Coordinates of C-alpha atoms in Angstrom, one line a residue:
M1324 CA 116.5 155.4 102.4
D1325 CA 114.7 154.6 105.7
A1326 CA 116.7 155.3 108.8
V1327 CA 118.4 152.2 110.3
C1328 CA 116.5 150.9 113.3
E1329 CA 118.6 149.2 115.9
G1330 CA 118.2 147.6 119.3
K1331 CA 115.1 146.4 120.9
D1332 CA 112.7 148.3 118.6
Y1333 CA 113.9 146.3 115.5
S1334 CA 111.4 143.6 114.4
F1335 CA 112.5 140.9 112.1
P1336 CA 108.9 139.8 111.5
A1337 CA 107.9 143.3 110.5
Q1338 CA 110.9 143.5 108.1
E1339 CA 109.9 140.2 106.6
V1340 CA 106.5 141.6 105.8
L1341 CA 108.0 144.8 104.3
V1342 CA 110.3 142.7 102.0
L1343 CA 107.4 140.5 100.9
E1344 CA 105.3 143.5 100.1
L1345 CA 108.1 145.0 98.1
W1346 CA 108.6 141.8 96.1
K1347 CA 104.8 141.6 95.5
K1348 CA 104.7 145.3 94.3
L1349 CA 107.7 144.7 91.9
D1350 CA 106.4 141.2 90.9
A1351 CA 110.0 140.4 91.5
F1352 CA 109.9 136.6 91.0
H1353 CA 108.1 136.7 87.7
E1354 CA 110.2 139.7 86.6
Q1355 CA 113.3 137.5 87.2
L1356 CA 111.7 134.8 85.1
R1357 CA 111.0 137.3 82.3
R1358 CA 114.5 138.7 82.3
T1359 CA 116.1 135.3 82.1
E1360 CA 113.7 133.8 79.5
G1361 CA 115.6 132.4 76.5
G1362 CA 118.8 132.0 78.5
E1363 CA 120.5 128.8 79.5
E1364 CA 118.1 126.5 81.3
F1365 CA 118.8 125.3 84.8
I1366 CA 116.3 122.4 85.4
F1367 CA 115.1 121.9 88.9
Y1368 CA 113.0 118.9 89.9
D1369 CA 110.8 119.5 93.0
G1370 CA 109.2 116.4 94.5
P1371 CA 105.4 117.1 94.9
P1372 CA 103.9 116.9 98.4
F1373 CA 100.4 115.8 99.3
A1374 CA 98.0 118.7 99.7
T1375 CA 96.0 116.8 102.3
G1376 CA 98.2 118.1 105.1
L1377 CA 100.0 121.3 106.2
P1378 CA 103.7 122.0 105.6
H1379 CA 106.1 121.1 108.5
Y1380 CA 109.6 121.9 109.4
G1381 CA 111.1 119.4 107.0
H1382 CA 109.3 121.1 104.1
L1383 CA 110.6 124.5 105.2
L1384 CA 114.2 123.3 105.6
A1385 CA 114.3 121.6 102.2
G1386 CA 112.5 124.5 100.7
T1387 CA 115.1 126.9 101.9
I1388 CA 117.9 124.9 100.4
K1389 CA 115.9 124.7 97.1
D1390 CA 115.4 128.4 97.1
V1391 CA 119.0 129.3 97.8
V1392 CA 120.4 127.2 95.0
T1393 CA 117.8 128.2 92.4
R1394 CA 118.2 131.9 93.3
H1395 CA 121.9 131.6 92.9
Q1396 CA 121.5 130.1 89.4
S1397 CA 119.0 132.8 88.4
M1398 CA 121.4 135.5 89.5
R1399 CA 124.0 134.0 87.2
G1400 CA 121.6 134.6 84.3
R1401 CA 120.1 131.1 84.0
H1402 CA 116.4 130.6 83.4
V1403 CA 115.1 128.5 86.4
A1404 CA 111.4 127.6 86.0
R1405 CA 110.3 126.7 89.6
R1406 CA 106.8 125.2 89.3
F1407 CA 105.2 124.0 92.5
G1408 CA 103.7 120.5 92.3
W1409 CA 101.0 118.5 94.1
D1410 CA 100.8 114.8 94.6
C1411 CA 97.0 114.3 94.2
H1412 CA 96.2 110.6 94.1
G1413 CA 96.4 107.7 96.4
L1414 CA 95.4 106.4 99.8
P1415 CA 95.8 109.6 101.8
V1416 CA 93.1 111.3 99.8
E1417 CA 90.9 108.2 99.8
F1418 CA 91.3 107.8 103.5
E1419 CA 90.0 111.3 104.1
I1420 CA 87.0 110.7 101.9
D1421 CA 86.2 107.4 103.5
K1422 CA 86.1 109.1 106.9
A1423 CA 84.0 112.0 105.6
L1424 CA 81.5 109.7 103.9
G1425 CA 81.5 107.0 106.5
I1426 CA 82.8 104.4 104.1
T1427 CA 83.9 101.2 105.7
N1428 CA 84.2 98.7 102.8
R1429 CA 85.0 98.5 99.1
Q1430 CA 81.4 97.6 98.2
Q1431 CA 80.1 100.9 99.6
I1432 CA 82.3 102.7 97.1
L1433 CA 81.0 100.6 94.2
D1434 CA 77.4 101.2 95.4
L1435 CA 78.1 105.0 95.7
G1436 CA 79.6 104.9 92.2
I1437 CA 83.3 105.4 91.3
D1438 CA 82.3 108.6 89.5
K1439 CA 80.9 110.2 92.7
Y1440 CA 83.7 108.8 94.8
N1441 CA 86.5 110.1 92.6
E1442 CA 84.9 113.5 92.1
T1443 CA 84.7 113.8 95.9
C1444 CA 88.4 112.9 96.1
R1445 CA 89.1 115.6 93.5
S1446 CA 87.3 118.2 95.6
I1447 CA 89.5 117.9 98.6
V1448 CA 92.9 117.6 96.9
T1449 CA 93.4 121.4 97.0
K1450 CA 92.1 121.7 100.6
Y1451 CA 95.3 123.2 102.0
V1452 CA 96.7 124.9 98.9
A1453 CA 96.1 128.4 100.2
E1454 CA 97.8 127.5 103.5
W1455 CA 100.8 126.0 101.7
E1456 CA 101.1 129.1 99.5
A1457 CA 100.9 131.4 102.5
V1458 CA 103.5 129.5 104.6
V1459 CA 105.9 128.9 101.7
T1460 CA 105.7 132.6 100.6
R1461 CA 106.2 133.8 104.1
S1462 CA 109.4 131.7 104.3
G1463 CA 110.8 133.8 101.5
R1464 CA 110.9 131.1 98.8
W1465 CA 110.3 132.1 95.2
I1466 CA 108.2 129.4 93.6
D1467 CA 105.5 129.4 90.9
F1468 CA 102.1 128.6 92.4
E1469 CA 100.2 130.1 89.5
N1470 CA 101.7 127.7 87.0
D1471 CA 101.7 124.7 89.3
Y1472 CA 101.3 121.1 88.2
K1473 CA 99.1 118.4 89.6
T1474 CA 99.4 114.6 89.2
M1475 CA 95.6 114.6 88.6
D1476 CA 95.9 116.9 85.6
V1477 CA 94.9 115.2 82.3
S1478 CA 98.2 116.3 80.7
F1479 CA 100.2 114.9 83.5
M1480 CA 98.3 111.6 83.4
E1481 CA 98.7 111.3 79.6
S1482 CA 102.5 111.6 80.0
I1483 CA 102.4 108.8 82.6
W1484 CA 100.6 106.6 80.0
W1485 CA 103.4 107.4 77.6
V1486 CA 106.1 106.5 80.1
F1487 CA 104.4 103.2 80.8
A1488 CA 104.0 102.4 77.1
Q1489 CA 107.8 102.9 76.6
L1490 CA 108.5 100.5 79.4
W1491 CA 106.1 98.0 77.7
E1492 CA 107.8 98.4 74.4
K1493 CA 111.1 97.6 76.0
D1494 CA 109.7 94.4 77.5
L1495 CA 110.2 95.8 81.0
V1496 CA 106.6 95.2 82.3
Y1497 CA 105.1 91.9 83.3
K1498 CA 102.2 90.6 85.4
G1499 CA 103.2 88.7 88.4
F1500 CA 101.7 87.1 91.5
K1501 CA 102.0 88.7 94.9
V1502 CA 100.4 88.9 98.3
M1503 CA 98.5 92.0 99.2
P1504 CA 97.3 93.1 102.7
Y1505 CA 93.8 94.2 103.6
S1506 CA 93.8 97.4 105.5
T1507 CA 91.4 97.2 108.4
G1508 CA 92.0 100.9 108.9
C1509 CA 90.3 101.6 105.6
K1510 CA 88.3 98.4 105.3
T1511 CA 89.6 98.0 101.8
P1512 CA 92.7 96.6 100.0
L1513 CA 95.6 99.0 100.3
S1514 CA 96.3 101.3 97.4
N1515 CA 99.5 103.4 97.6
F1516 CA 101.3 101.6 100.4
E1517 CA 100.2 98.0 100.2
A1518 CA 102.7 95.4 101.1
A1519 CA 102.9 91.7 101.8
M1520 CA 101.4 90.3 105.0
D1521 CA 101.7 86.9 106.5
Y1522 CA 102.0 85.1 109.8
R1523 CA 103.7 81.9 111.1
T1524 CA 103.2 80.0 114.4
V1525 CA 105.8 78.4 116.5
P1526 CA 105.6 76.6 119.8
D1527 CA 105.0 78.2 123.2
P1528 CA 102.6 79.7 121.7
A1529 CA 104.2 82.4 119.6
V1530 CA 103.4 84.1 116.3
M1531 CA 105.4 86.0 113.7
V1532 CA 103.3 88.8 112.2
S1533 CA 104.3 91.1 109.3
F1534 CA 103.6 94.8 109.3
P1535 CA 103.7 96.4 105.8
I1536 CA 106.1 99.4 105.7
V1537 CA 104.4 102.5 104.3
G1538 CA 106.0 103.7 101.1
D1539 CA 108.8 101.0 101.0
P1540 CA 109.9 100.7 97.4
D1541 CA 110.1 96.9 97.7
N1542 CA 106.8 96.6 99.5
A1543 CA 108.6 95.1 102.5
A1544 CA 107.2 94.3 105.8
L1545 CA 108.7 94.3 109.3
V1546 CA 108.3 90.9 111.0
A1547 CA 107.5 91.1 114.7
W1548 CA 107.4 88.2 117.2
T1549 CA 105.0 87.9 120.1
T1550 CA 103.9 85.3 122.6
T1551 CA 100.7 87.3 123.3
P1552 CA 98.6 87.4 120.1
W1553 CA 95.6 88.8 122.1
T1554 CA 97.6 92.1 122.4
L1555 CA 97.8 92.6 118.7
P1556 CA 94.5 94.5 118.4
S1557 CA 96.1 97.1 120.8
N1558 CA 99.4 97.4 118.8
L1559 CA 100.6 101.0 118.5
A1560 CA 104.3 100.7 117.7
L1561 CA 107.1 98.4 116.6
C1562 CA 110.4 98.6 118.5
V1563 CA 113.9 97.8 117.1
N1564 CA 117.4 98.1 118.5
A1565 CA 119.2 101.0 116.9
N1566 CA 122.5 99.2 117.4
F1567 CA 121.5 96.0 115.5
M1568 CA 122.0 95.4 111.9
Y1569 CA 118.8 94.4 110.1
A1570 CA 118.3 92.5 106.8
K1571 CA 115.8 92.8 104.1
V1572 CA 115.2 89.5 102.4
K1573 CA 112.9 88.3 99.6
D1574 CA 111.0 85.0 99.7
K1575 CA 111.9 83.3 96.4
S1576 CA 108.6 81.5 96.1
S1577 CA 106.2 84.4 96.8
G1578 CA 108.4 87.5 96.0
V1579 CA 107.4 89.0 99.4
A1580 CA 110.1 91.1 101.2
Y1581 CA 110.6 91.0 104.9
V1582 CA 112.8 92.8 107.4
V1583 CA 114.3 91.1 110.5
A1584 CA 117.4 91.4 112.6
E1585 CA 120.4 90.0 110.7
S1586 CA 121.2 87.8 113.6
R1587 CA 117.7 86.3 113.6
L1588 CA 117.5 85.3 109.9
S1589 CA 117.5 81.7 110.9
Q1590 CA 114.0 82.2 112.5
L1591 CA 112.4 82.9 109.1
P1592 CA 110.2 79.9 108.2
V1593 CA 111.2 77.8 105.1
K1594 CA 109.6 75.0 103.3
A1595 CA 110.8 71.5 104.4
K1596 CA 113.1 70.0 101.9
A1597 CA 112.2 66.5 100.7
S1598 CA 115.8 65.5 100.4
A1599 CA 116.7 66.7 103.9
K1600 CA 115.9 65.3 107.2
K1601 CA 112.7 67.0 108.5
Q1602 CA 113.3 69.2 111.4
P1603 CA 110.8 69.8 114.3
S1604 CA 108.1 72.3 113.4
S1605 CA 105.1 73.8 115.0
K1606 CA 101.8 71.9 115.0
G1607 CA 100.0 72.3 111.7
S1608 CA 102.9 74.0 110.0
N1609 CA 104.8 72.7 107.0
T1610 CA 107.8 74.9 107.5
V1611 CA 111.0 74.5 109.4
A1612 CA 113.5 77.0 110.8
V1613 CA 117.1 77.1 109.6
P1614 CA 119.6 76.6 112.4
D1615 CA 122.2 79.2 111.3
G1616 CA 121.8 82.2 109.0
L1617 CA 119.7 82.7 105.9
D1618 CA 118.4 79.8 104.0
K1619 CA 119.6 80.8 100.5
E1620 CA 117.3 78.3 98.7
S1621 CA 114.3 80.0 100.2
Y1622 CA 115.4 83.7 100.4
D1623 CA 117.5 86.3 98.6
L1624 CA 119.3 88.9 100.7
M1625 CA 118.3 92.3 99.4
A1626 CA 120.0 94.8 101.7
K1627 CA 121.4 95.3 105.2
I1628 CA 119.9 98.2 107.1
P1629 CA 121.2 99.7 110.4
G1630 CA 118.5 99.6 113.1
S1631 CA 118.8 103.4 113.4
S1632 CA 117.6 103.8 109.8
L1633 CA 114.4 102.0 110.6
V1634 CA 113.4 104.4 113.3
G1635 CA 110.5 106.7 112.2
L1636 CA 109.2 104.4 109.5
K1637 CA 105.4 104.2 109.4
Y1638 CA 103.6 100.9 108.9
T1639 CA 100.1 99.7 108.2
P1640 CA 98.3 98.6 111.4
L1641 CA 96.6 95.2 111.6
F1642 CA 93.4 96.6 113.0
D1643 CA 91.6 99.9 113.0
F1644 CA 90.5 99.9 116.7
F1645 CA 93.0 102.7 117.5
V1646 CA 92.8 104.7 114.3
E1647 CA 92.6 108.0 116.3
F1648 CA 96.2 107.5 117.3
Q1649 CA 97.4 107.4 113.6
D1650 CA 99.1 110.8 113.7
T1651 CA 101.6 109.6 116.4
A1652 CA 101.3 105.8 116.4
F1653 CA 102.0 103.0 114.0
R1654 CA 105.7 103.8 113.5
V1655 CA 109.1 102.3 114.4
I1656 CA 110.8 103.3 117.6
A1657 CA 114.0 102.0 119.2
D1658 CA 115.2 100.9 122.6
N1659 CA 117.9 98.6 124.0
Y1660 CA 115.4 96.3 125.6
V1661 CA 115.0 94.7 122.2
T1662 CA 117.4 91.7 122.2
D1663 CA 118.6 89.3 119.6
D1664 CA 118.5 86.1 121.6
S1665 CA 114.9 85.3 120.6
G1666 CA 112.3 86.4 118.2
T1667 CA 113.0 88.6 115.1
G1668 CA 114.7 91.7 116.6
V1669 CA 111.4 93.5 116.1
V1670 CA 109.0 93.8 119.0
H1671 CA 105.3 94.5 118.8
C1672 CA 104.3 97.2 121.3
A1673 CA 100.9 97.4 123.0
P1674 CA 101.5 100.1 125.7
A1675 CA 98.5 99.1 127.8
F1676 CA 99.8 95.6 128.4
G1677 CA 103.5 95.8 129.2
E1678 CA 105.9 97.8 131.3
D1679 CA 108.5 98.2 128.6
D1680 CA 105.9 98.7 125.9
H1681 CA 104.4 101.5 128.0
R1682 CA 107.7 103.1 128.7
V1683 CA 109.1 103.2 125.2
C1684 CA 105.8 104.3 123.7
L1685 CA 105.5 107.1 126.2
A1686 CA 109.1 108.3 125.7
A1687 CA 108.6 108.2 121.9
G1688 CA 105.4 110.2 122.0
I1689 CA 103.3 107.4 120.6
I1690 CA 100.9 107.9 123.5
E1691 CA 100.3 110.4 126.4
A1692 CA 99.8 109.1 129.9
S1693 CA 96.4 110.7 130.0
R1694 CA 95.2 109.1 126.7
L1695 CA 96.1 105.5 127.4
V1696 CA 93.2 103.3 126.4
V1697 CA 92.9 99.8 128.0
A1698 CA 90.7 97.7 125.8
V1699 CA 90.3 94.9 128.3
D1700 CA 88.0 95.0 131.3
D1701 CA 88.6 93.7 134.8
D1702 CA 87.3 90.2 133.8
G1703 CA 90.0 89.9 131.1
C1704 CA 87.5 90.5 128.3
F1705 CA 87.7 92.8 125.4
T1706 CA 85.7 96.0 125.7
E1707 CA 83.6 97.7 123.1
K1708 CA 86.8 99.4 121.9
V1709 CA 87.8 96.1 120.3
S1710 CA 84.5 95.6 118.7
E1711 CA 85.3 92.5 116.7
F1712 CA 86.1 90.6 119.8
K1713 CA 83.9 92.5 122.3
G1714 CA 83.1 90.4 125.4
R1715 CA 85.5 87.6 124.6
H1716 CA 88.2 86.6 127.1
V1717 CA 91.5 87.5 125.8
K1718 CA 93.0 84.0 125.8
E1719 CA 89.9 82.5 124.3
A1720 CA 90.2 85.0 121.4
D1721 CA 93.8 84.2 120.6
K1722 CA 93.1 81.8 117.8
D1723 CA 90.4 84.1 116.3
I1724 CA 92.8 87.0 116.4
I1725 CA 95.4 85.0 114.6
S1726 CA 92.8 83.9 112.1
A1727 CA 91.7 87.5 111.5
V1728 CA 95.3 88.5 110.8
K1729 CA 95.7 85.6 108.4
A1730 CA 92.4 86.4 106.7
S1731 CA 93.6 90.0 106.1
C1732 CA 96.0 88.7 103.4
Y1733 CA 94.8 87.7 100.0
S1734 CA 96.6 86.9 96.8
S1735 CA 96.4 88.9 93.6
F1736 CA 98.2 89.5 90.4
Q1737 CA 100.0 92.8 90.0
W1738 CA 101.9 94.6 87.3
F1739 CA 105.7 94.9 87.8
V1740 CA 108.5 96.8 86.2
K1741 CA 111.7 94.8 85.6
V1742 CA 114.0 96.9 87.7
E1743 CA 116.5 94.1 88.1
K1744 CA 117.0 94.0 84.3
I1745 CA 118.1 97.7 84.3
K1746 CA 120.0 97.6 87.6
D1747 CA 123.3 98.2 85.8
Q1748 CA 121.9 101.3 84.1
L1749 CA 120.7 102.6 87.4
L1750 CA 124.1 102.2 88.9
E1751 CA 125.7 104.0 86.0
C1752 CA 123.1 106.8 86.5
N1753 CA 124.2 107.1 90.1
K1754 CA 127.8 107.4 89.1
E1755 CA 127.0 110.4 87.0
T1756 CA 125.1 112.1 89.9
Y1757 CA 126.8 114.5 92.1
W1758 CA 125.7 113.9 95.7
V1759 CA 125.9 116.2 98.8
P1760 CA 127.0 114.6 101.1
D1761 CA 129.1 112.3 98.9
Y1762 CA 129.0 109.3 101.2
V1763 CA 125.3 108.8 100.4
K1764 CA 126.2 108.2 96.8
E1765 CA 128.8 105.5 97.5
K1766 CA 127.2 103.9 100.5
R1767 CA 123.5 104.3 101.3
F1768 CA 122.1 104.8 97.7
H1769 CA 124.6 102.6 95.9
N1770 CA 124.0 99.7 98.3
W1771 CA 120.2 100.1 97.9
L1772 CA 120.6 100.0 94.1
E1773 CA 122.8 96.9 94.3
G1774 CA 119.8 95.1 95.9
A1775 CA 117.1 96.6 93.7
R1776 CA 114.2 94.3 93.0
D1777 CA 111.3 94.4 90.5
W1778 CA 108.8 97.1 91.3
A1779 CA 105.1 96.5 91.7
I1780 CA 103.4 99.6 90.2
S1781 CA 99.7 98.6 90.2
R1782 CA 97.2 99.3 92.9
S1783 CA 93.7 97.9 93.3
R1784 CA 92.1 101.3 94.1
F1785 CA 90.0 104.0 92.6
W1786 CA 91.5 107.5 92.8
G1787 CA 94.6 107.4 90.6
T1788 CA 95.9 107.3 87.1
P1789 CA 94.4 104.1 85.4
L1790 CA 96.8 101.6 83.9
P1791 CA 96.5 102.1 80.1
L1792 CA 96.0 98.3 79.4
W1793 CA 93.1 97.0 77.4
I1794 CA 92.9 93.2 77.4
S1795 CA 90.6 90.7 75.5
Q1796 CA 88.4 88.3 77.5
D1797 CA 90.7 85.4 76.6
G1798 CA 93.8 87.3 77.6
E1799 CA 95.5 86.8 74.3
E1800 CA 95.3 90.4 73.0
I1801 CA 96.7 93.4 74.9
V1802 CA 96.7 97.0 73.7
V1803 CA 98.7 99.6 75.6
M1804 CA 97.6 103.2 75.2
D1805 CA 100.4 105.8 75.0
S1806 CA 98.1 108.8 74.3
I1807 CA 94.6 110.1 74.4
E1808 CA 94.7 110.3 70.6
K1809 CA 95.3 106.5 70.4
L1810 CA 92.5 105.7 72.7
E1811 CA 90.1 107.9 70.8
K1812 CA 91.2 106.4 67.4
L1813 CA 90.7 102.8 68.5
S1814 CA 87.5 103.3 70.5
G1815 CA 85.8 106.0 68.6
V1816 CA 85.0 107.8 71.9
K1817 CA 85.9 111.4 72.7
V1818 CA 88.1 111.4 75.8
T1819 CA 88.2 114.5 78.1
D1820 CA 89.6 112.9 81.3
L1821 CA 91.6 109.9 82.2
H1822 CA 90.3 108.9 85.6
R1823 CA 88.6 105.6 86.1
H1824 CA 85.0 106.8 85.8
Y1825 CA 85.8 108.3 82.4
V1826 CA 87.7 105.4 80.8
D1827 CA 86.6 102.2 82.5
D1828 CA 83.6 101.7 80.2
I1829 CA 85.5 102.5 77.0
T1830 CA 86.0 99.3 75.0
I1831 CA 88.1 98.5 71.9
P1832 CA 87.1 96.1 69.1
S1833 CA 89.3 93.1 68.8
S1834 CA 91.7 93.3 65.9
R1835 CA 91.0 89.5 65.3
G1836 CA 87.4 90.1 64.4
P1837 CA 84.0 90.6 66.1
E1838 CA 83.8 87.0 67.2
Y1839 CA 86.5 87.7 69.7
G1840 CA 84.5 90.5 71.4
V1841 CA 86.0 93.7 72.8
L1842 CA 89.0 94.6 74.9
K1843 CA 88.3 96.1 78.3
R1844 CA 90.6 98.1 80.5
V1845 CA 92.1 96.4 83.6
E1846 CA 90.8 97.8 86.8
D1847 CA 94.1 98.8 88.5
V1848 CA 95.5 102.2 88.9
F1849 CA 99.2 103.3 89.2
D1850 CA 101.1 103.4 92.5
C1851 CA 101.3 107.2 93.1
W1852 CA 105.1 106.8 93.5
F1853 CA 105.2 105.9 89.8
E1854 CA 103.2 109.0 89.1
S1855 CA 105.3 111.4 91.1
G1856 CA 108.5 109.7 89.8
S1857 CA 107.4 110.5 86.3
M1858 CA 107.4 114.2 87.1
P1859 CA 110.5 115.1 85.0
Y1860 CA 108.4 114.1 81.9
A1861 CA 104.9 114.8 83.0
Y1862 CA 105.0 118.2 84.5
I1863 CA 105.8 119.7 81.1
H1864 CA 103.5 117.2 79.2
Y1865 CA 106.4 115.5 77.4
P1866 CA 106.5 114.2 74.6
F1867 CA 103.2 115.9 73.6
E1868 CA 104.6 119.4 74.4
N1869 CA 108.0 120.9 75.2
R1870 CA 109.9 118.2 73.3
E1871 CA 112.9 120.4 72.5
L1872 CA 113.0 121.8 76.1
F1873 CA 113.1 118.3 77.6
E1874 CA 115.5 116.6 75.2
K1875 CA 118.0 119.5 75.4
N1876 CA 118.0 119.5 79.2
F1877 CA 117.4 116.0 80.4
P1878 CA 118.4 114.9 83.0
G1879 CA 117.8 117.9 85.3
N1880 CA 120.5 119.8 87.2
F1881 CA 119.2 119.9 90.7
V1882 CA 117.2 117.9 93.2
A1883 CA 117.1 118.6 97.0
E1884 CA 115.2 116.2 99.2
G1885 CA 115.6 114.7 102.7
L1886 CA 117.7 111.6 103.4
D1887 CA 114.5 109.5 103.7
Q1888 CA 113.7 110.2 100.0
T1889 CA 116.9 108.4 98.9
R1890 CA 114.7 105.3 99.2
G1891 CA 111.5 107.1 98.5
W1892 CA 110.6 109.6 95.9
F1893 CA 114.1 110.1 94.5
V1894 CA 114.3 106.4 93.6
T1895 CA 111.4 106.6 91.1
P1896 CA 112.8 109.3 88.8
L1897 CA 116.1 107.4 88.8
R1898 CA 114.3 104.1 87.8
I1899 CA 112.6 105.9 84.9
F1900 CA 115.8 107.8 84.1
G1901 CA 117.5 104.3 83.6
V1902 CA 114.8 103.4 81.1
H1903 CA 115.2 106.8 79.3
L1904 CA 118.9 105.9 78.8
L1905 CA 117.8 102.7 77.2
L1906 CA 115.3 104.4 75.0
F1907 CA 117.3 107.4 73.8
F1908 CA 120.9 106.8 74.4
N1909 CA 121.2 103.0 74.0
I1910 CA 123.3 102.6 77.1

């Protein structure tokens, strides 16, 4: 045994390296897996991160917790397969490619070719894999990188098709109408994180503008109020009051979800009722404000959210003039200067044009004093930085800025899962789940499930798992693919990959006869939250492989994620878990 080294000469980093070298020499992790193989399974679900960025403190903290628990279970003799996973699809990857290729609009992608675009996306997905493995290994975590899973793997994608087919068979999928925002940052309709966007005008002159919350499971948008529309191109943050209670509501007519201060619900516009006396409204508007509280004929209350819980949320900016600040900007901050005696309780911040805006953005790290960009010259005209309104006087551009925001919304049909129909099953699932800390189970997560709404799972993008829906030209015939085998059988085409550029051109003869033509696949892809949420099935290619392993050990034993994921990634496996109960256990 080496002599014990004490005092100032002892080096923890050096000892870490020695331990890691010993583990590598012994192949300790894989030896542990070999020795426990065939024993009782302990199933661990690990939410997959994007490989387009480097690990941060949150990953290391959660990873340590995951490692401690799984090591303990392994030492008890259980077999704990710990496969690392990667979230490969969606807007983060597409955004990187758009920057690299100089793509500024959707047509450029079509001109380039979806095949070339998607293959370029595929090429950068593993950009940081080596760095991830080095950092995670150095942290001392035992995890299987050699046998990792990727959401872009054909086997993973096929299981997603199967999951969707089960939802379809249970009549839990429908096509509905919703409003989608246009991301000026990407110059294309949003993919992963699209949300509804709208604006309303009121006297004096003021506007309400919605900012889609990135990753919100209900595609909700924060509604901010401003009397200076000309500052919207310079928006870098939204400010709330951490002491206020906020409400998430759903517009009954459009299905769009909004977040405003609970005390300002009366400011949300509603349609004038023919049977009621018309109230004063802004010029050109057909809406009226409700004097007190929420108009229950126009809106459903979905959830109440403490202002402190909104802090840190990212949102989609209205314009791309300040895209270089995206790493620090376009997120929610808090300050007590936000009041509830006017507006919506959400303040739009342009730090170059207001004392409070500058103060709170500087304190929150949105900007640095040395990096502040003022996009208006001494004559009060927009500089080249705001290219779309360059040379225009700010007040003269007000109307055009408002029009530009309005034009960034467009309507489309999307595919939804009927979450509201299985809400009772989701609540039962939550009761059967052991939470640490326990108050999250009874309060935060339970309350969120109580207000669960139908889930838009389709995205009008390119790099993702295609929806397995083939539809006739008249819309009367729909075929849902639950496997590669079924697609090959019906089309007569050999299928080697499931990405858009492999399956978009595959057609299926109509079962009604040649006079009805062929069925073609819808263009949409899945929301990547649906993909990662299918991980309990797809990472082992169920039901095409590992059927006995899955059915004996579902649901899993352990999940460890940050509190933010109680309304993010963890929600999606639970939704699909609720469906699984319907499918296999008739609950």
